[in-house]
Structure formats: structure tokens, C-alpha cells
Short mmCIF file of N, CA and C in Angstrom, two decimals:
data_model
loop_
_atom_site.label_atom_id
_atom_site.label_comp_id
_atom_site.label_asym_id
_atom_site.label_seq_id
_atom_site.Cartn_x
_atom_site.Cartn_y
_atom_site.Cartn_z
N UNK A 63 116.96 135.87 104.86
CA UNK A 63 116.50 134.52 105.15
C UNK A 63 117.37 133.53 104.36
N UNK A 64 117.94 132.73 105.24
CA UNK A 64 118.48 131.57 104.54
C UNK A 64 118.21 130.93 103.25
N UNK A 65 118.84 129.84 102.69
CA UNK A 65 118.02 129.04 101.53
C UNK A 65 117.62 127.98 102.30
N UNK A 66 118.16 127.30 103.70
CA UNK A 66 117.21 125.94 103.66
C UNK A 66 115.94 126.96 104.87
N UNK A 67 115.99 127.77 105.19
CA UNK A 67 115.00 127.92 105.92
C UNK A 67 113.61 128.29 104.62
N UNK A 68 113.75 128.73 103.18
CA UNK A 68 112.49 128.79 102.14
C UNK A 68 112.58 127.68 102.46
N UNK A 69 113.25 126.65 101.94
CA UNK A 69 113.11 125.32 101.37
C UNK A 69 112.03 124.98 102.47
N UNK A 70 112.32 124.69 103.67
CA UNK A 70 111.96 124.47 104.20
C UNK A 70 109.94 125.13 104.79
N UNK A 71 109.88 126.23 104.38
CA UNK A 71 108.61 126.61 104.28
C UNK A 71 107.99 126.30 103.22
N UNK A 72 108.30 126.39 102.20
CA UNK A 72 107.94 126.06 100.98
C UNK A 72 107.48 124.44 101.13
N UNK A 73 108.44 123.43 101.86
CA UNK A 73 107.42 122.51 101.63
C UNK A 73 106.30 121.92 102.99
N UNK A 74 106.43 123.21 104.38
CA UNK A 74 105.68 123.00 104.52
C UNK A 74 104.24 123.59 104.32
N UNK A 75 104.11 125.00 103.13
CA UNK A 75 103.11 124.93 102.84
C UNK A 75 102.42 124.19 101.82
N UNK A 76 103.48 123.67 101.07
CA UNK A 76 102.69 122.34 100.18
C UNK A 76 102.34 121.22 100.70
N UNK A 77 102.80 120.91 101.79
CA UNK A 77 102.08 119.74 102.47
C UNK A 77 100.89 120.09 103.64
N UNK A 78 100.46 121.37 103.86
CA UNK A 78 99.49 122.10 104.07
C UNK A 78 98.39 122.39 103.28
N UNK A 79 98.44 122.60 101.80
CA UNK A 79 98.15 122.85 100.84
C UNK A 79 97.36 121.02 100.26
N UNK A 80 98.49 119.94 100.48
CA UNK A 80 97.77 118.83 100.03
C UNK A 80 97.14 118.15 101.20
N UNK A 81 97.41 118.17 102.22
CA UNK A 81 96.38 118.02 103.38
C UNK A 81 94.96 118.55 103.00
N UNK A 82 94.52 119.69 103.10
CA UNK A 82 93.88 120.51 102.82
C UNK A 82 93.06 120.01 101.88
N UNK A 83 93.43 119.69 100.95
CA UNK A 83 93.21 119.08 99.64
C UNK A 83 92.22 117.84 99.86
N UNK A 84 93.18 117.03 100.62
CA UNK A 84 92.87 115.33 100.76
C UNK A 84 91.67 115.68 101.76
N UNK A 85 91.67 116.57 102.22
CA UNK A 85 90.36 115.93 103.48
C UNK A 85 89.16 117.26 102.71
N UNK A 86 89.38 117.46 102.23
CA UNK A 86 88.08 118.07 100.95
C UNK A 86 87.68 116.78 100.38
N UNK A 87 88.81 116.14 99.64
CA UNK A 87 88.03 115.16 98.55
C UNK A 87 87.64 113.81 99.78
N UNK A 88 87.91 113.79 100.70
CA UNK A 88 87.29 112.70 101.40
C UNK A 88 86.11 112.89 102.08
N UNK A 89 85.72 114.39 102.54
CA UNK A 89 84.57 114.13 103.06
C UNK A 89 83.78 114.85 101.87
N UNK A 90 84.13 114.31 100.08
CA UNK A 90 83.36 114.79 98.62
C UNK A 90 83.16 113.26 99.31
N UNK A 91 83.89 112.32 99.04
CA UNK A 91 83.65 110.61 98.59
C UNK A 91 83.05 109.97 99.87
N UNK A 92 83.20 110.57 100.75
CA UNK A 92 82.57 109.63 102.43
C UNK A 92 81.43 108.81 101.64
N UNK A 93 80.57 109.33 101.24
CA UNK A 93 79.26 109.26 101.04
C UNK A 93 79.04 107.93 100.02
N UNK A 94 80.13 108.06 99.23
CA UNK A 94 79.97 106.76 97.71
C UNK A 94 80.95 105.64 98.37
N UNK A 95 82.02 105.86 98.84
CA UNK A 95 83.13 105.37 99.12
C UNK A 95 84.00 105.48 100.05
N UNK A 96 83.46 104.82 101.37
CA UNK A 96 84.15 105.42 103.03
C UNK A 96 85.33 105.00 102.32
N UNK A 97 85.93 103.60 101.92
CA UNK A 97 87.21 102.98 101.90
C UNK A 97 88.27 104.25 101.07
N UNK A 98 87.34 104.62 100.23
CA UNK A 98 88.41 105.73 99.29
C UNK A 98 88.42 107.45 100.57
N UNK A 99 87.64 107.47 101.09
CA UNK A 99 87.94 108.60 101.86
C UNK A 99 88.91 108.61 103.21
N UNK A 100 88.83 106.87 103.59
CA UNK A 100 89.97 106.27 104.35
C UNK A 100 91.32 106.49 104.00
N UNK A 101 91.09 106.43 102.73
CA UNK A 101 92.39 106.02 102.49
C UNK A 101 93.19 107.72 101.75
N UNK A 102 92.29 109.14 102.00
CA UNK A 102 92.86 110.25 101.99
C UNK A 102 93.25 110.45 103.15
N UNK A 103 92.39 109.80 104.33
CA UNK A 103 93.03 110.39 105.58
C UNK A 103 94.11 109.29 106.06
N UNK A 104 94.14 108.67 105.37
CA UNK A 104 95.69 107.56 105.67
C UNK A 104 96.96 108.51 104.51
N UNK A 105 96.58 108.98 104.07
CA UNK A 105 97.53 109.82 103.16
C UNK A 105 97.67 111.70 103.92
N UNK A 106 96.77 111.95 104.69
CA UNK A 106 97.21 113.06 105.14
C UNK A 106 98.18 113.01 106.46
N UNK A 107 98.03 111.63 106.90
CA UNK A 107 99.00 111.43 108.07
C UNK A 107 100.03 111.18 107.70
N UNK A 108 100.22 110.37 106.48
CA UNK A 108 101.87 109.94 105.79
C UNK A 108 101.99 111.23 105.51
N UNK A 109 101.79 112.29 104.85
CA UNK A 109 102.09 113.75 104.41
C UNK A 109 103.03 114.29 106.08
N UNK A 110 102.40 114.29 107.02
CA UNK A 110 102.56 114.91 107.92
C UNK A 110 103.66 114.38 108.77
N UNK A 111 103.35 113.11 108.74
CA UNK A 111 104.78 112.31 109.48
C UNK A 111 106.04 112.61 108.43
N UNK A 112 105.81 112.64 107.11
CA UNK A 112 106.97 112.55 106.05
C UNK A 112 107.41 114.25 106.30
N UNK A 113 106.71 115.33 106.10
CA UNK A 113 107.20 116.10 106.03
C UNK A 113 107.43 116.83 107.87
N UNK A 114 107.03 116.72 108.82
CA UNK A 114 106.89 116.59 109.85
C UNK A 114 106.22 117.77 109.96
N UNK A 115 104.94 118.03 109.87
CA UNK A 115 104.23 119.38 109.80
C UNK A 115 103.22 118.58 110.15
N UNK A 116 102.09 119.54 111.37
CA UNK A 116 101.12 119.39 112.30
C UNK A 116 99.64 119.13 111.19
N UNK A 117 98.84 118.36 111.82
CA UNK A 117 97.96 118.27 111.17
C UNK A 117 97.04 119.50 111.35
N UNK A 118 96.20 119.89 110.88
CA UNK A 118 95.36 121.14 111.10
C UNK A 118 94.65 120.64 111.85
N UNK A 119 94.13 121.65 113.16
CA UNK A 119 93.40 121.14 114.12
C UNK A 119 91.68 120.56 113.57
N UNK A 120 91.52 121.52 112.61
CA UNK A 120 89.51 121.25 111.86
C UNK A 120 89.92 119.72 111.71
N UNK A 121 91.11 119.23 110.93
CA UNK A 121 91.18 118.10 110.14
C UNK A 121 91.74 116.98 111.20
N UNK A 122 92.59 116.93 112.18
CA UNK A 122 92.48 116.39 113.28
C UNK A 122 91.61 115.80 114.16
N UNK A 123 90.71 117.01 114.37
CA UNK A 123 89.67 116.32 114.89
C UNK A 123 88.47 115.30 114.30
N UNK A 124 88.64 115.51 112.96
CA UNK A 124 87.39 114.10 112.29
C UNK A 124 88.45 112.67 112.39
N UNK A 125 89.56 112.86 112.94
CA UNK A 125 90.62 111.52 112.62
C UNK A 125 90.08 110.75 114.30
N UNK A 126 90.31 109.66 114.18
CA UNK A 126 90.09 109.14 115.72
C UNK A 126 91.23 109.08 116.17
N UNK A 127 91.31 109.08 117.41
CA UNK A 127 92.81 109.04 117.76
C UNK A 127 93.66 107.87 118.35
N UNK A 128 92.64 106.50 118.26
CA UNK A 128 93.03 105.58 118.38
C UNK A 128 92.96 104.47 117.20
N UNK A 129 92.07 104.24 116.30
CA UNK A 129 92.54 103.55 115.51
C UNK A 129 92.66 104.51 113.47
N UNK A 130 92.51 105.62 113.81
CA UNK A 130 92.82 106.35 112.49
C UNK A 130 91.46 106.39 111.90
N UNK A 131 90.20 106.57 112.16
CA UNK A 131 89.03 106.21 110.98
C UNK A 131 88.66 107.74 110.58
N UNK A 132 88.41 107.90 109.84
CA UNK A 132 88.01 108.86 109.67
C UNK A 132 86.59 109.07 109.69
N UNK A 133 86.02 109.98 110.61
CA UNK A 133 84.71 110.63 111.47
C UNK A 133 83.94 111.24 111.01
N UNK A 134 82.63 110.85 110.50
CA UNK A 134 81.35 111.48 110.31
C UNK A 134 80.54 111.50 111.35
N UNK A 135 80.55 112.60 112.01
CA UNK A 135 79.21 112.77 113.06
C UNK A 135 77.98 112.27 112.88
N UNK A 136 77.91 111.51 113.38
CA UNK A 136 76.05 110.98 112.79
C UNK A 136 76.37 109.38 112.06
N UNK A 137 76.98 109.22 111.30
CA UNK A 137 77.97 108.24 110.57
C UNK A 137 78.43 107.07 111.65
N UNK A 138 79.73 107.15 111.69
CA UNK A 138 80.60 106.38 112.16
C UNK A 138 80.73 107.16 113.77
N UNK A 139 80.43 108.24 114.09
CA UNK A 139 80.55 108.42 115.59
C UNK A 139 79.86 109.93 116.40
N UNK A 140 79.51 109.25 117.36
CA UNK A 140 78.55 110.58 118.12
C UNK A 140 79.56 111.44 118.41
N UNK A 141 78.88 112.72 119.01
CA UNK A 141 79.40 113.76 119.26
C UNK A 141 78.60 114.20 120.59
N UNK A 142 78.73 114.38 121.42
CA UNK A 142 77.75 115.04 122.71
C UNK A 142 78.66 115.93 123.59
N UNK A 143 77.91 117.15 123.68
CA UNK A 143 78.41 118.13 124.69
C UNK A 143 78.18 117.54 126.39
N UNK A 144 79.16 117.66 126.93
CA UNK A 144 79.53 117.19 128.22
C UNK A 144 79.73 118.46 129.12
N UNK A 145 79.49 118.52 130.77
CA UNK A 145 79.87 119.52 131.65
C UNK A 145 80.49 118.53 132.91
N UNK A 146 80.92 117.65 132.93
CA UNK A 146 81.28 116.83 134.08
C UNK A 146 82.73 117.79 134.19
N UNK A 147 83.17 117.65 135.40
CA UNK A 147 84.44 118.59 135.14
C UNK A 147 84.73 119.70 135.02
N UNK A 148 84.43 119.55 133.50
CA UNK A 148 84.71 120.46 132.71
C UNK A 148 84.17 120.73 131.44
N UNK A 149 83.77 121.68 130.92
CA UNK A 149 83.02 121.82 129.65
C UNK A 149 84.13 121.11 128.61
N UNK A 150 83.43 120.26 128.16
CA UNK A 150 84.32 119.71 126.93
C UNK A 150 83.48 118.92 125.50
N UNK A 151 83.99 118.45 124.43
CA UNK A 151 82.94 117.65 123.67
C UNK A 151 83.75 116.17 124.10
N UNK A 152 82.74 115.62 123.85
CA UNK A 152 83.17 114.33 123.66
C UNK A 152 82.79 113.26 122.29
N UNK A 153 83.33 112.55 121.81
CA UNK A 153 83.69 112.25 120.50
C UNK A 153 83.77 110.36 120.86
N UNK A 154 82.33 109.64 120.25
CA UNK A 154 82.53 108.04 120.75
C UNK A 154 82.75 107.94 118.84
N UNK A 155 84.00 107.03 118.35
CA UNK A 155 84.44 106.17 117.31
C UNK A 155 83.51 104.83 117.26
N UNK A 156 82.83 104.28 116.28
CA UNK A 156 81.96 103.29 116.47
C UNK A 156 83.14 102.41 115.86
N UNK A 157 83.74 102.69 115.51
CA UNK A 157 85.01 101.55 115.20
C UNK A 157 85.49 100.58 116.05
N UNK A 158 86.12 101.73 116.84
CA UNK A 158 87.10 100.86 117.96
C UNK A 158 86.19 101.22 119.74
N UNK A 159 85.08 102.00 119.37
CA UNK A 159 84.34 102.13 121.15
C UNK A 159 85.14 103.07 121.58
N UNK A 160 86.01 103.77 121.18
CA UNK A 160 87.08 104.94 121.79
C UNK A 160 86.66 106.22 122.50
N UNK A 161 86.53 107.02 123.09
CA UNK A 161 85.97 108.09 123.21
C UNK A 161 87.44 109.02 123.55
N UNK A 162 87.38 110.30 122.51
CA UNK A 162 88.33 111.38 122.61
C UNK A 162 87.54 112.79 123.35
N UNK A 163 88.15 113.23 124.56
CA UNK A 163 87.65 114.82 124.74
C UNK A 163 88.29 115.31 124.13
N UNK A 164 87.27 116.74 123.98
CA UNK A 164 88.36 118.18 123.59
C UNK A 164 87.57 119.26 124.89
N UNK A 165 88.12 120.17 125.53
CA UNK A 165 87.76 121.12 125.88
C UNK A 165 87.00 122.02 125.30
N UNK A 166 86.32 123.04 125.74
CA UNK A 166 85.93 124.13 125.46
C UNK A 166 85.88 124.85 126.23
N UNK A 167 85.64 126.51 126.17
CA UNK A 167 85.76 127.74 127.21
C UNK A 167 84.35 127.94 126.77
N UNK A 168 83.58 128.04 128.06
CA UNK A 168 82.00 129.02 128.10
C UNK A 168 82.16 130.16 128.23
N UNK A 169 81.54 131.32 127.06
CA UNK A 169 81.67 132.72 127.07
C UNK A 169 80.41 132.80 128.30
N UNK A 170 80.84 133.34 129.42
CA UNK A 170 80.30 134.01 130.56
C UNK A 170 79.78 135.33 130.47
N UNK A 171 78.78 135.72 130.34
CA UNK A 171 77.94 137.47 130.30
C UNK A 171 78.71 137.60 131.36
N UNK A 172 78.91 139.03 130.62
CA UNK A 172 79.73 140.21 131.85
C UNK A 172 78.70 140.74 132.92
N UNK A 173 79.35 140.69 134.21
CA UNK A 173 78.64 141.40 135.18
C UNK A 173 78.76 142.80 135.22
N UNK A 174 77.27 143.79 135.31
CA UNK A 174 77.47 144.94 135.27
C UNK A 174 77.72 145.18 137.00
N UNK A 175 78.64 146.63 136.84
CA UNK A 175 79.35 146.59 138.69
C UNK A 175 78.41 147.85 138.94
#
């Protein structure tokens, strides 16, 4: 293995590692201090754009995807299971009125033949 290809893992598991980190201590502070837990998930996106490494999908999904807030179910934005379509969740931001889907797959019981 190369040297810039470590280098290169190496810092993206430290910026995996402080992601990780930051959205622990923000949803510790949601509760005393939305503005200070804002402002970890405004720091896990600079991490990610700077080092160009994906956000983790768990930690992705509490982010809104239109104006950045960071998401407490119950809090700052609903959550409701949907079947229109397609089985999916749906996710309303009381911030900006936004609504994000995500899919889901329904485990189907096997038919006995």
C-alpha cells in the first residue's frame, strides 16, 4: 500500500471518528442548548466537505436537508410512516416546512408452496 493512500485513510477515519463524536455531544446538549448542538452539526458538515468523506447515514438523517437544523423527532420535526407509492418515512422540519422521504423495504412472510 502506498504512503498517500494511509494518509489518506488515516484521515478519513479521523474525520469519521470526530463526526461521530460531534453528533454524540449534540444530541448530550439538544436538551440545555439547541444553538450549541447546532452548531456540532454545522461542524460535522465542515469536517466532511473539508475532508471529503460521506456523512454517516444514522447522522444524516437527523440533518434536514434543506436548511441544515438539526432533528429531534418530537422536537423540531415529525416523523410518520407513509405507504402512498411506496413504503417510505417521511420527515416534516418545523424550521423551514420541508419534508424529506427515505424509503424502506417491507419484510414479506414467506409463502409456504
Amino acid at each position: 500500500m502506498g504512503k498517500r493512500k494511509s494518509e489518506r485513510r488515516l484521515i478519513v477515519d479521523i474525520a469519521r471518528q470526530r463526526m461521530e463524536l460531534l453528533f454524540e455531544m449534540a444530541n448530550k446538549v439538544f436538551s440545555e442548548d439547541p444553538s450549541l448542538a447546532q452548531r456540532y452539526i454545522d461542524l460535522i458538515r465542515k469536517i466532511s466537505m473539508r475532508c471529503r468523506v460521506r456523512i454517516p447515514r444514522y447522522i444524516k438523517r437527523r440533518i434536514c436537508k434543506h436548511c441544515g437544523a438539526f432533528l429531534v423527532p418530537g422536537v423540531n420535526c415529525r416523523v410518520r410512516l407513509r405507504n402512498n407509492r411506496y413504503p417510505h418515512i417521511t420527515i416534516t422540519c418545523f424550521s423551514c416546512k420541508r419534508q424529506m422521504r427515505y424509503p424502506y423495504k417491507v419484510k414479506r412472510p414467506e409463502r409456504e408452496a
